[in-house]
Amino acid sequence: MLRMRTIEQAAAEIKKADPDTAITKYAIRQLVVSHEIPSITRGNKYLINIDALLAYLGGETQPEPPRNVIRMVSER
């Protein structure tokens, strides 16, 4: 089961784990809007997977495959 949180809840959870963190709600919102971390929109709120956010902050991101690009097909 995915652990989905609002931006405010995610910021509070990070703050609880590290009271001296420099990560703010605005920083998380910027990651969501720039599609750096996956999210879904429900109403006017963004819901993010807290595990994906923590993995991103820990440097464990997978590069997203390029979109709208012609790729080479091997010859047989």
mmCIF file with all atom_site columns, C-alpha atoms in Angstrom:
data_model
loop_
_atom_site.group_PDB
_atom_site.id
_atom_site.type_symbol
_atom_site.label_atom_id
_atom_site.label_alt_id
_atom_site.label_comp_id
_atom_site.label_asym_id
_atom_site.label_entity_id
_atom_site.label_seq_id
_atom_site.pdbx_PDB_ins_code
_atom_site.Cartn_x
_atom_site.Cartn_y
_atom_site.Cartn_z
_atom_site.occupancy
_atom_site.B_iso_or_equiv
_atom_site.pdbx_formal_charge
_atom_site.auth_seq_id
_atom_site.auth_comp_id
_atom_site.auth_asym_id
_atom_site.auth_atom_id
_atom_site.pdbx_PDB_model_num
ATOM 1  C CA . MET A 1 1  ? 0.000  0.000  0.000   1.00 0.00 ? 1  MET A CA 1
ATOM 2  C CA . LEU A 1 2  ? 1.305  3.417  -0.918  1.00 0.00 ? 2  LEU A CA 1
ATOM 3  C CA . ARG A 1 3  ? 1.787  5.920  1.872   1.00 0.00 ? 3  ARG A CA 1
ATOM 4  C CA . MET A 1 4  ? 0.216  8.990  0.278   1.00 0.00 ? 4  MET A CA 1
ATOM 5  C CA . ARG A 1 5  ? 0.512  12.365 2.005   1.00 0.00 ? 5  ARG A CA 1
ATOM 6  C CA . THR A 1 6  ? -0.344 15.958 1.230   1.00 0.00 ? 6  THR A CA 1
ATOM 7  C CA . ILE A 1 7  ? 2.571  18.345 0.880   1.00 0.00 ? 7  ILE A CA 1
ATOM 8  C CA . GLU A 1 8  ? 1.902  19.707 4.371   1.00 0.00 ? 8  GLU A CA 1
ATOM 9  C CA . GLN A 1 9  ? 1.811  16.221 5.900   1.00 0.00 ? 9  GLN A CA 1
ATOM 10 C CA . ALA A 1 10 ? 5.007  15.201 4.087   1.00 0.00 ? 10 ALA A CA 1
ATOM 11 C CA . ALA A 1 11 ? 6.816  18.306 5.332   1.00 0.00 ? 11 ALA A CA 1
ATOM 12 C CA . ALA A 1 12 ? 5.616  17.617 8.885   1.00 0.00 ? 12 ALA A CA 1
ATOM 13 C CA . GLU A 1 13 ? 6.797  14.000 8.694   1.00 0.00 ? 13 GLU A CA 1
ATOM 14 C CA . ILE A 1 14 ? 10.242 15.059 7.480   1.00 0.00 ? 14 ILE A CA 1
ATOM 15 C CA . LYS A 1 15 ? 10.390 17.733 10.192  1.00 0.00 ? 15 LYS A CA 1
ATOM 16 C CA . LYS A 1 16 ? 9.472  15.126 12.831  1.00 0.00 ? 16 LYS A CA 1
ATOM 17 C CA . ALA A 1 17 ? 12.288 12.834 11.671  1.00 0.00 ? 17 ALA A CA 1
ATOM 18 C CA . ASP A 1 18 ? 14.809 15.707 11.471  1.00 0.00 ? 18 ASP A CA 1
ATOM 19 C CA . PRO A 1 19 ? 13.853 18.847 13.428  1.00 0.00 ? 19 PRO A CA 1
ATOM 20 C CA . ASP A 1 20 ? 16.758 20.825 11.899  1.00 0.00 ? 20 ASP A CA 1
ATOM 21 C CA . THR A 1 21 ? 15.852 20.034 8.282   1.00 0.00 ? 21 THR A CA 1
ATOM 22 C CA . ALA A 1 22 ? 16.036 22.718 5.625   1.00 0.00 ? 22 ALA A CA 1
ATOM 23 C CA . ILE A 1 23 ? 13.310 21.050 3.522   1.00 0.00 ? 23 ILE A CA 1
ATOM 24 C CA . THR A 1 24 ? 10.217 23.255 3.443   1.00 0.00 ? 24 THR A CA 1
ATOM 25 C CA . LYS A 1 25 ? 6.681  22.848 2.122   1.00 0.00 ? 25 LYS A CA 1
ATOM 26 C CA . TYR A 1 26 ? 7.615  25.200 -0.702  1.00 0.00 ? 26 TYR A CA 1
ATOM 27 C CA . ALA A 1 27 ? 10.618 23.035 -1.660  1.00 0.00 ? 27 ALA A CA 1
ATOM 28 C CA . ILE A 1 28 ? 8.440  19.921 -1.761  1.00 0.00 ? 28 ILE A CA 1
ATOM 29 C CA . ARG A 1 29 ? 5.815  21.777 -3.804  1.00 0.00 ? 29 ARG A CA 1
ATOM 30 C CA . GLN A 1 30 ? 8.498  22.789 -6.322  1.00 0.00 ? 30 GLN A CA 1
ATOM 31 C CA . LEU A 1 31 ? 9.607  19.152 -6.666  1.00 0.00 ? 31 LEU A CA 1
ATOM 32 C CA . VAL A 1 32 ? 5.998  18.154 -7.345  1.00 0.00 ? 32 VAL A CA 1
ATOM 33 C CA . VAL A 1 33 ? 5.280  20.930 -9.853  1.00 0.00 ? 33 VAL A CA 1
ATOM 34 C CA . SER A 1 34 ? 8.518  20.247 -11.764 1.00 0.00 ? 34 SER A CA 1
ATOM 35 C CA . HIS A 1 35 ? 7.653  16.503 -11.862 1.00 0.00 ? 35 HIS A CA 1
ATOM 36 C CA . GLU A 1 36 ? 10.849 15.573 -10.006 1.00 0.00 ? 36 GLU A CA 1
ATOM 37 C CA . ILE A 1 37 ? 8.750  13.340 -7.744  1.00 0.00 ? 37 ILE A CA 1
ATOM 38 C CA . PRO A 1 38 ? 5.543  11.541 -8.753  1.00 0.00 ? 38 PRO A CA 1
ATOM 39 C CA . SER A 1 39 ? 2.253  12.928 -7.501  1.00 0.00 ? 39 SER A CA 1
ATOM 40 C CA . ILE A 1 40 ? -1.464 12.856 -8.135  1.00 0.00 ? 40 ILE A CA 1
ATOM 41 C CA . THR A 1 41 ? -3.916 15.712 -7.868  1.00 0.00 ? 41 THR A CA 1
ATOM 42 C CA . ARG A 1 42 ? -7.190 15.384 -6.004  1.00 0.00 ? 42 ARG A CA 1
ATOM 43 C CA . GLY A 1 43 ? -9.213 18.549 -5.965  1.00 0.00 ? 43 GLY A CA 1
ATOM 44 C CA . ASN A 1 44 ? -6.756 21.350 -5.358  1.00 0.00 ? 44 ASN A CA 1
ATOM 45 C CA . LYS A 1 45 ? -4.304 19.191 -3.378  1.00 0.00 ? 45 LYS A CA 1
ATOM 46 C CA . TYR A 1 46 ? -1.276 17.240 -4.460  1.00 0.00 ? 46 TYR A CA 1
ATOM 47 C CA . LEU A 1 47 ? -0.837 13.774 -2.978  1.00 0.00 ? 47 LEU A CA 1
ATOM 48 C CA . ILE A 1 48 ? 2.677  12.386 -2.962  1.00 0.00 ? 48 ILE A CA 1
ATOM 49 C CA . ASN A 1 49 ? 4.117  9.021  -2.054  1.00 0.00 ? 49 ASN A CA 1
ATOM 50 C CA . ILE A 1 50 ? 6.195  9.760  1.053   1.00 0.00 ? 50 ILE A CA 1
ATOM 51 C CA . ASP A 1 51 ? 8.497  6.807  0.304   1.00 0.00 ? 51 ASP A CA 1
ATOM 52 C CA . ALA A 1 52 ? 9.240  8.188  -3.184  1.00 0.00 ? 52 ALA A CA 1
ATOM 53 C CA . LEU A 1 53 ? 9.975  11.604 -1.669  1.00 0.00 ? 53 LEU A CA 1
ATOM 54 C CA . LEU A 1 54 ? 12.356 10.137 0.902   1.00 0.00 ? 54 LEU A CA 1
ATOM 55 C CA . ALA A 1 55 ? 14.077 8.066  -1.800  1.00 0.00 ? 55 ALA A CA 1
ATOM 56 C CA . TYR A 1 56 ? 14.492 11.188 -3.943  1.00 0.00 ? 56 TYR A CA 1
ATOM 57 C CA . LEU A 1 57 ? 15.943 13.144 -1.045  1.00 0.00 ? 57 LEU A CA 1
ATOM 58 C CA . GLY A 1 58 ? 18.269 10.227 -0.302  1.00 0.00 ? 58 GLY A CA 1
ATOM 59 C CA . GLY A 1 59 ? 19.561 10.231 -3.876  1.00 0.00 ? 59 GLY A CA 1
ATOM 60 C CA . GLU A 1 60 ? 17.913 6.944  -4.871  1.00 0.00 ? 60 GLU A CA 1
ATOM 61 C CA . THR A 1 61 ? 16.080 8.205  -7.944  1.00 0.00 ? 61 THR A CA 1
ATOM 62 C CA . GLN A 1 62 ? 15.631 6.298  -11.154 1.00 0.00 ? 62 GLN A CA 1
ATOM 63 C CA . PRO A 1 63 ? 16.103 8.372  -14.303 1.00 0.00 ? 63 PRO A CA 1
ATOM 64 C CA . GLU A 1 64 ? 12.832 8.768  -16.140 1.00 0.00 ? 64 GLU A CA 1
ATOM 65 C CA . PRO A 1 65 ? 12.895 7.360  -19.665 1.00 0.00 ? 65 PRO A CA 1
ATOM 66 C CA . PRO A 1 66 ? 12.869 10.065 -22.340 1.00 0.00 ? 66 PRO A CA 1
ATOM 67 C CA . ARG A 1 67 ? 9.489  10.881 -23.813 1.00 0.00 ? 67 ARG A CA 1
ATOM 68 C CA . ASN A 1 68 ? 8.588  11.899 -27.348 1.00 0.00 ? 68 ASN A CA 1
ATOM 69 C CA . VAL A 1 69 ? 11.964 10.827 -28.693 1.00 0.00 ? 69 VAL A CA 1
ATOM 70 C CA . ILE A 1 70 ? 12.743 8.600  -31.622 1.00 0.00 ? 70 ILE A CA 1
ATOM 71 C CA . ARG A 1 71 ? 14.805 5.672  -30.425 1.00 0.00 ? 71 ARG A CA 1
ATOM 72 C CA . MET A 1 72 ? 17.090 3.394  -32.379 1.00 0.00 ? 72 MET A CA 1
ATOM 73 C CA . VAL A 1 73 ? 15.776 -0.049 -33.283 1.00 0.00 ? 73 VAL A CA 1
ATOM 74 C CA . SER A 1 74 ? 18.387 -2.754 -33.652 1.00 0.00 ? 74 SER A CA 1
ATOM 75 C CA . GLU A 1 75 ? 18.789 -4.365 -37.040 1.00 0.00 ? 75 GLU A CA 1
ATOM 76 C CA . ARG A 1 76 ? 18.165 -8.093 -37.269 1.00 0.00 ? 76 ARG A CA 1
#
